[in-house]
């Protein structure tokens, strides 16, 4: 039986990565951030080049120094596969934290192990999320194309905020709508009532990046 867990193997993408550090142990960099095991065996994890051979904790610490002041939250009343994809995108766009509202167990498949690099906080319901957001001084911004939603495309997103997404079948619940400071819709032109929740989350996070992100830094990893 392969001792490598499903999650670990998902992080090690065989066709990617680097082999052992060239030149052997004598040539290893003296920096504490490097992981001797990875230097010896190679680094097959799904991480950007600047983090090659780094210890997991060193990567998280470096991300923590650079995280953006927006948070994302997703409702979890069913085991929606999109949650993993939202977590992965939150990692790519460097959201401060991911919040899961509802059931604690969530489907990690689409996350591709990115949740290991992300701070994930659980809330039993929308009112608990709202209480936490108020304490942290963060407006709650619902994302859904519901009656009364305003266009995301022309909305000035606060630098510090929580973007909340609904689930595939049910969408944003009334409870979240009630606590939201605004609810924003993404423009659509076709026949479908909505786009995939993971795709909507990516669009909304990228809207934040376009308004507040350091675009040059995001192209220089
Ligand atoms: C499949 S949609 C759910 C329901 C949708 N309100 C409907 O009437 O069919 C799941 C989630 O994806 C996001 N979403 C999908 N399309 C969107 C759009 N055009 N604008 C904003 N959010 C959207 C929202 O977060 C929503 O809660």
XYZ file of C-alpha atoms and ligand atoms in Angstrom:
248
model
C 0.000 0.000 0.000
C 1.361 3.429 -0.954
C 2.097 5.337 2.305
C 1.653 8.696 0.512
C -1.790 10.125 1.280
C -4.120 11.283 -1.477
C -3.589 14.908 -0.423
C 0.185 14.652 -0.413
C 0.229 12.959 -3.795
C -2.038 15.704 -5.185
C 0.575 18.238 -4.140
C 3.371 16.330 -5.835
C 2.626 16.738 -9.487
C 5.039 14.227 -11.099
C 5.662 16.136 -14.323
C 6.508 19.315 -12.408
C 9.085 20.270 -9.891
C 12.793 19.974 -9.520
C 15.229 17.209 -8.644
C 17.781 17.227 -5.828
C 19.725 20.496 -5.299
C 22.611 20.386 -7.780
C 26.094 19.850 -6.366
C 25.081 17.693 -3.396
C 24.918 18.507 0.310
C 28.076 20.661 0.288
C 26.332 23.053 -2.069
C 23.093 23.368 -0.038
C 22.114 26.964 0.818
C 22.614 27.745 4.543
C 19.206 29.483 4.770
C 16.894 28.064 7.495
C 13.935 28.315 5.142
C 15.234 25.426 3.060
C 14.118 21.889 3.871
C 17.004 19.356 3.921
C 14.723 16.534 2.747
C 13.581 18.496 -0.277
C 17.147 19.591 -1.048
C 18.197 15.944 -0.948
C 15.268 14.355 -2.787
C 13.929 17.151 -4.988
C 10.753 19.197 -4.699
C 7.703 17.959 -6.624
C 5.149 20.145 -4.851
C 2.792 22.410 -6.721
C 4.470 25.651 -5.589
C 5.818 28.638 -7.536
C 9.556 28.678 -8.216
C 10.400 31.208 -5.482
C 9.317 28.584 -2.894
C 11.197 25.633 -4.332
C 12.882 23.577 -1.578
C 11.362 25.780 1.172
C 9.913 24.225 4.334
C 6.131 24.293 4.420
C 6.062 26.584 7.508
C 8.499 29.002 5.849
C 6.217 29.292 2.813
C 3.146 29.968 4.992
C 5.085 32.577 7.004
C 6.169 34.346 3.818
C 2.597 34.277 2.454
C 1.345 35.651 5.786
C 3.643 38.669 5.378
C 2.153 39.450 1.981
C -1.521 38.485 2.279
C -4.156 40.824 0.872
C -6.735 42.392 3.184
C -9.718 40.691 1.544
C -11.283 37.488 2.867
C -13.492 34.985 1.111
C -16.346 32.989 2.579
C -18.364 30.167 1.091
C -21.514 28.580 2.349
C -21.219 24.851 2.950
C -24.630 23.258 3.390
C -23.958 20.456 0.904
C -20.644 18.950 -0.153
C -20.151 21.253 -3.115
C -17.049 20.464 -5.195
C -16.633 24.183 -5.926
C -15.407 24.891 -2.422
C -12.029 23.362 -3.219
C -11.771 25.507 -6.304
C -12.634 28.647 -4.287
C -9.871 27.774 -1.801
C -7.344 27.261 -4.603
C -8.232 30.613 -6.175
C -8.103 32.297 -2.757
C -4.581 30.937 -2.437
C -3.588 32.181 -5.909
C -4.916 35.682 -5.219
C -3.569 35.593 -1.657
C -6.754 36.148 0.311
C -6.125 36.701 4.006
C -8.422 33.883 5.125
C -11.035 31.511 3.792
C -14.236 31.188 5.834
C -16.498 28.191 5.597
C -20.049 28.861 6.740
C -22.136 25.846 7.724
C -20.858 22.287 7.869
C -17.258 21.884 8.994
C -16.524 19.033 6.596
C -15.918 20.272 3.082
C -14.911 18.694 -0.175
C -11.192 19.313 -0.567
C -10.766 17.721 -3.958
C -10.522 20.874 -6.098
C -8.229 22.585 -3.597
C -5.207 20.598 -4.847
C -3.714 20.855 -1.338
C -3.677 24.677 -1.453
C -5.642 24.652 1.837
C -2.380 23.693 3.562
C -1.092 27.179 2.733
C -4.314 28.973 3.630
C -5.909 29.933 6.939
C -9.369 28.408 7.017
C -11.879 29.550 9.651
C -15.273 27.931 10.315
C -18.542 29.631 11.267
C -21.683 27.667 12.144
C -23.973 30.115 10.324
C -24.246 33.512 8.622
C -24.872 35.381 11.843
C -21.641 33.994 13.346
C -19.779 35.118 10.203
C -21.368 38.579 10.521
C -20.428 38.843 14.201
C -16.851 37.923 13.389
C -16.725 40.384 10.436
C -18.124 43.234 12.546
C -15.506 42.562 15.229
C -12.801 42.625 12.572
C -14.217 45.836 11.037
C -14.907 44.148 7.690
C -17.930 44.755 5.452
C -19.646 41.600 4.201
C -20.098 41.617 0.432
C -22.414 38.926 -0.940
C -21.797 37.758 -4.493
C -24.895 36.516 -6.314
C -27.164 37.599 -9.145
C -30.307 38.015 -7.110
C -33.033 40.661 -7.408
C -31.584 43.894 -5.998
C -27.938 42.921 -6.603
C -25.762 45.700 -8.016
C -23.199 45.206 -10.806
C -19.802 44.002 -9.600
C -18.208 45.593 -12.669
C -18.870 49.166 -11.507
C -18.823 48.643 -7.740
C -15.916 50.065 -5.739
C -14.875 47.096 -3.645
C -13.572 48.011 -0.187
C -9.883 47.132 0.267
C -10.782 45.254 3.425
C -13.842 43.086 3.050
C -15.284 39.569 3.079
C -16.574 38.303 -0.279
C -19.247 35.646 0.325
C -20.292 33.031 -2.236
C -23.282 30.705 -2.286
C -23.509 27.096 -3.295
C -24.190 25.543 -6.658
C -27.820 24.497 -6.136
C -29.121 26.957 -3.548
C -27.044 30.097 -4.128
C -26.561 32.675 -1.402
C -28.956 32.015 1.490
C -31.366 34.665 2.796
C -29.393 34.617 6.048
C -26.251 35.841 4.257
C -28.211 38.403 2.263
C -29.597 39.809 5.490
C -26.143 40.350 6.999
C -24.482 41.557 3.771
C -23.624 45.236 3.353
C -24.093 44.815 -0.406
C -24.824 42.010 -2.868
C -23.087 42.114 -6.229
C -23.905 40.401 -9.523
C -21.542 39.498 -12.363
C -22.903 40.524 -15.780
C -24.152 37.638 -17.945
C -25.482 37.592 -21.507
C -26.501 33.995 -22.276
C -29.433 31.751 -21.374
C -28.114 30.179 -18.177
C -29.346 31.654 -14.885
C -25.893 31.622 -13.333
C -22.271 30.634 -13.774
C -20.400 28.032 -11.752
C -19.752 29.183 -8.166
C -16.001 28.539 -8.480
C -15.868 30.634 -11.665
C -17.888 33.419 -10.004
C -15.492 33.406 -7.045
C -12.492 33.702 -9.376
C -14.089 36.650 -11.197
C -14.945 38.453 -7.953
C -11.488 37.942 -6.443
C -9.904 39.134 -9.657
C -12.132 42.221 -9.583
C -10.601 42.965 -6.160
C -7.094 42.422 -7.605
C -7.803 44.777 -10.515
C -8.897 47.509 -8.119
C -6.400 47.068 -5.274
C -3.659 44.591 -6.183
C -0.032 45.283 -7.116
C -0.340 44.006 -10.684
C 3.418 44.044 -11.358
C 4.140 41.915 -8.271
C 1.496 39.405 -9.367
C 3.379 38.816 -12.603
C 6.760 38.415 -10.951
C 6.623 35.223 -8.880
C -25.084 28.399 -9.323
S -25.142 29.874 -8.424
C -26.676 29.774 -7.590
C -27.891 30.393 -7.844
C -28.261 31.604 -8.663
N -28.583 32.765 -7.861
C -29.462 31.231 -9.525
O -30.425 31.971 -9.539
O -29.420 30.212 -10.179
C -24.007 29.545 -7.124
C -23.182 30.701 -6.652
O -22.335 31.124 -7.706
C -22.161 32.546 -7.659
N -22.667 33.086 -8.919
C -23.033 32.390 -10.013
N -23.373 33.219 -11.008
C -23.213 34.490 -10.542
C -23.390 35.782 -11.124
N -23.778 35.966 -12.376
N -23.135 36.841 -10.336
C -22.710 36.704 -9.071
N -22.514 35.502 -8.480
C -22.767 34.408 -9.203
C -22.926 33.018 -6.433
O -22.059 33.118 -5.325
C -23.954 31.930 -6.242
O -24.424 31.885 -4.917
